[in-house]
Coordinates of C-alpha atoms in Angstrom, one line a residue:
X12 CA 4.6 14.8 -39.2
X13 CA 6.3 16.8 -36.3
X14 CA 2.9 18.4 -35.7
X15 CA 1.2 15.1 -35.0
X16 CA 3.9 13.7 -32.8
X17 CA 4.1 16.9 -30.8
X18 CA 0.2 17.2 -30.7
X19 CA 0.4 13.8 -29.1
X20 CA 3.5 14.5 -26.6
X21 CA 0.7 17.4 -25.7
X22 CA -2.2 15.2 -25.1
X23 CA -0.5 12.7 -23.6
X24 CA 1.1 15.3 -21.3
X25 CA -2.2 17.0 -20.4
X26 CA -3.9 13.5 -19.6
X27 CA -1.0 12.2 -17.5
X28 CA -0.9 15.4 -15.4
X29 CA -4.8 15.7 -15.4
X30 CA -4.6 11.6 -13.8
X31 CA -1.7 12.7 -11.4
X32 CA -3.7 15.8 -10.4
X33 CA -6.9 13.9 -10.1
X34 CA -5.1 11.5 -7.9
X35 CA -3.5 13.6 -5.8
X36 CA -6.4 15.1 -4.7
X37 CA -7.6 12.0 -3.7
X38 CA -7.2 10.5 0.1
X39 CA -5.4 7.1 0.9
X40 CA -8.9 5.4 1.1
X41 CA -10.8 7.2 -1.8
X42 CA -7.9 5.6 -4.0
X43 CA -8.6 2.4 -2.2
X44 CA -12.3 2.9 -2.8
X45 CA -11.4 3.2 -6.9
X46 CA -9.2 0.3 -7.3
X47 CA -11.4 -3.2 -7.9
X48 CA -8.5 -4.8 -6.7
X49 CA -8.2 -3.3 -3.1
X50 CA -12.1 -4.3 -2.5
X51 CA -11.2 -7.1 0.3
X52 CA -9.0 -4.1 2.0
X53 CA -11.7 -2.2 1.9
X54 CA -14.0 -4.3 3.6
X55 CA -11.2 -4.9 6.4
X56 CA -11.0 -1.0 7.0
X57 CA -14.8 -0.6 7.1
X58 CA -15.0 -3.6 9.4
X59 CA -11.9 -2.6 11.9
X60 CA -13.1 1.0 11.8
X61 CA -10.3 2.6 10.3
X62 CA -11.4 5.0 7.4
X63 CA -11.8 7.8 9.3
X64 CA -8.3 7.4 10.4
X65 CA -6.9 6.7 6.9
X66 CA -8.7 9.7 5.6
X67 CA -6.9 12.2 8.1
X68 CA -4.2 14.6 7.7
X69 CA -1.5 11.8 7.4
X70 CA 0.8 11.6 5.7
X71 CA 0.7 7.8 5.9
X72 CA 2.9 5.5 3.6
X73 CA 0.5 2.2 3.2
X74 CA 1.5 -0.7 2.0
X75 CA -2.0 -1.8 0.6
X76 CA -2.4 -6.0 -0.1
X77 CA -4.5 -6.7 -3.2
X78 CA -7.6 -9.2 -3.3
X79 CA -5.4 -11.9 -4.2
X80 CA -3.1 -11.5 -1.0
X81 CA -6.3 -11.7 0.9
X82 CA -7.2 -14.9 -0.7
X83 CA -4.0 -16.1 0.9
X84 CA -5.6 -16.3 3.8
X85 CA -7.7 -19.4 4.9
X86 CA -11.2 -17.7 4.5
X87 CA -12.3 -19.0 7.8
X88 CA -9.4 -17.2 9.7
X89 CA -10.7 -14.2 7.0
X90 CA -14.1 -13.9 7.9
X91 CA -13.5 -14.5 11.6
X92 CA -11.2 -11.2 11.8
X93 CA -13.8 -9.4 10.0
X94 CA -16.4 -10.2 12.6
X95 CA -17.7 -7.4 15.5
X96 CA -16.0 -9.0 18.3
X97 CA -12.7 -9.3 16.4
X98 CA -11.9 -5.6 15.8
X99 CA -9.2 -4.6 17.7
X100 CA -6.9 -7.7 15.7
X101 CA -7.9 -6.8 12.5
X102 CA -7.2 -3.1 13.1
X103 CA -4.0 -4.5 14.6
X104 CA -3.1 -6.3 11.2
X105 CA -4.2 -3.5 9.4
X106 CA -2.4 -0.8 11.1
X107 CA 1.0 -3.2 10.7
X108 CA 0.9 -2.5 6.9
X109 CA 0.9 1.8 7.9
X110 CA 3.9 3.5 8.2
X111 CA 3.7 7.1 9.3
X112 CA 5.1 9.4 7.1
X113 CA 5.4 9.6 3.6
X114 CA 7.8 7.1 2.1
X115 CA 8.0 7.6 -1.7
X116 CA 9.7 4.8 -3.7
X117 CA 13.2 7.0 -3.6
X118 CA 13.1 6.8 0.0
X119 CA 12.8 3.3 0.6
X120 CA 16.0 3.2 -2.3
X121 CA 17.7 5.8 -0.5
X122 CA 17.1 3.3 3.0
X123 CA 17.7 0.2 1.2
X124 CA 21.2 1.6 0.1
X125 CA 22.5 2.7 3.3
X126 CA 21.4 -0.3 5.3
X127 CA 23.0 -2.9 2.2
X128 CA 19.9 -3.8 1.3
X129 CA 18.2 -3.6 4.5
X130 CA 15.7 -1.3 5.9
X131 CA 13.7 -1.6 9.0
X132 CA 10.4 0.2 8.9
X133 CA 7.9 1.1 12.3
X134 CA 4.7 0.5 11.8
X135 CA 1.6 2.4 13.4
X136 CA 1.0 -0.6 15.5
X137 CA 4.6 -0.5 16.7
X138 CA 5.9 -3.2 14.7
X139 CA 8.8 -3.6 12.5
X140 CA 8.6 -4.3 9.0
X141 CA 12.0 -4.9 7.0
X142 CA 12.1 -4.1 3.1
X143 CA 14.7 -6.1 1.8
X144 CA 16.4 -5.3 -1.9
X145 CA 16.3 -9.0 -3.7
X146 CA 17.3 -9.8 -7.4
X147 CA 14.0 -9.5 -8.9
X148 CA 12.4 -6.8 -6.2
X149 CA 12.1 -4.9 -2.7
X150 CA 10.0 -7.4 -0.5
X151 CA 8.9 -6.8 2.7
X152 CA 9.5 -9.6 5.6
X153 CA 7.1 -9.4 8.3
X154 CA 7.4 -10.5 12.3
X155 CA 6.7 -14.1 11.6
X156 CA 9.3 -14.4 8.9
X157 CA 6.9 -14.3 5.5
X158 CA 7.4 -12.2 2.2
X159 CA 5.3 -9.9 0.4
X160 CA 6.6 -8.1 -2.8
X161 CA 5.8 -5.1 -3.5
X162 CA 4.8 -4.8 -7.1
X163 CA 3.6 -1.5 -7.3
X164 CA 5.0 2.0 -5.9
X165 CA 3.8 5.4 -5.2
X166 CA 0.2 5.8 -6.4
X167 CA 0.2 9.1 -4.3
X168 CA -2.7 10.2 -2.6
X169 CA -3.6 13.9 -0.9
X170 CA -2.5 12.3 2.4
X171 CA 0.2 10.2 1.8
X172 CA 1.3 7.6 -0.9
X173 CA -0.1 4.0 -1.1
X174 CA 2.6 0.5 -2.0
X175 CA 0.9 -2.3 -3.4
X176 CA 2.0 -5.4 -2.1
X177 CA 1.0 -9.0 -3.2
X178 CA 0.3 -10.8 0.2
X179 CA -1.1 -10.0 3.6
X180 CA 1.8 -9.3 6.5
X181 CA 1.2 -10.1 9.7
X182 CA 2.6 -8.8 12.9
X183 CA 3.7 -11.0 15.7

């Protein structure tokens, strides 16, 4: 019986690392690419020309909306920003959920706990994001006051680490 648990502690063990190493080796946008749920993102990055950026050196700490967060959004305003002419604001919205650097879940912790509760984030677009420690959560509040809450942390990438958040935030 010892034999079977420890042969699958080993397996499990060699397919965790083999997923963490396959991962790793993967840019910000490839994992993007992979996830079903990031498909609206990725149409937003193709559309504001920003996957050549996002699959650079880095490290970038993303904070990465899923489809549902997009939904959020009236899809007229949605579809507008994903038009030609409407580029540069949809990179700017875009580039408000970047931070540089790579910001692993113990980091923001580490923030959180020395500002009591607080942390105040700069974005690539030169915004501020704060992540605020709640009761069930961290959350991030954006310029104009919303939440998003981030429900998943560090799926790391070769470039930096992506945060999946649940809505869309939105700099001034």
């Amino acid at each position: 019986m010892k034999k079977l648990i420890f042969a699958l502690a080993t397996c499990a063990l060699l397919f965790s690392t083999q997923y963490t190493s396959a991962q790793k080796s993967q840019d910000i946008v490839d994992i993007a690419v992979s996830v079903d749920d990031f498909s609206t993102l990725v149409t937003a990055l193709k559309a504001a020309d920003l996957v050549g950026a996002l699959k650079g050196d880095g490290p970038f700490t993303v904070f990465a909306p899923v489809n549902s967060g997009f939904a959020k959004i009236d899809s007229e305003t949605l579809n507008a920003l994903l038009q030609p002419e409407n580029k540069e604001t949809l990179a700017g919205i875009l580039t408000y959920h970047v931070v540089s650097g790579k910001l692993i879940a113990s980091d923001v912790a580490a923030a959180l706990s020395k500002g009591n509760g607080k942390a105040e984030l700069t974005t690539l677009n030169g915004g501020k994001l704060t992540a605020v420690k709640k009761d069930d959560g961290i959350y991030l509040e954006d310029a104009k006051g919303n939440w998003s809450k981030i429900s998943k942390t560090d799926v790391v990438a070769s470039n930096g680490v992506i945060h999946i958040i649940e809505d869309v935030v939105m700099p001034n």
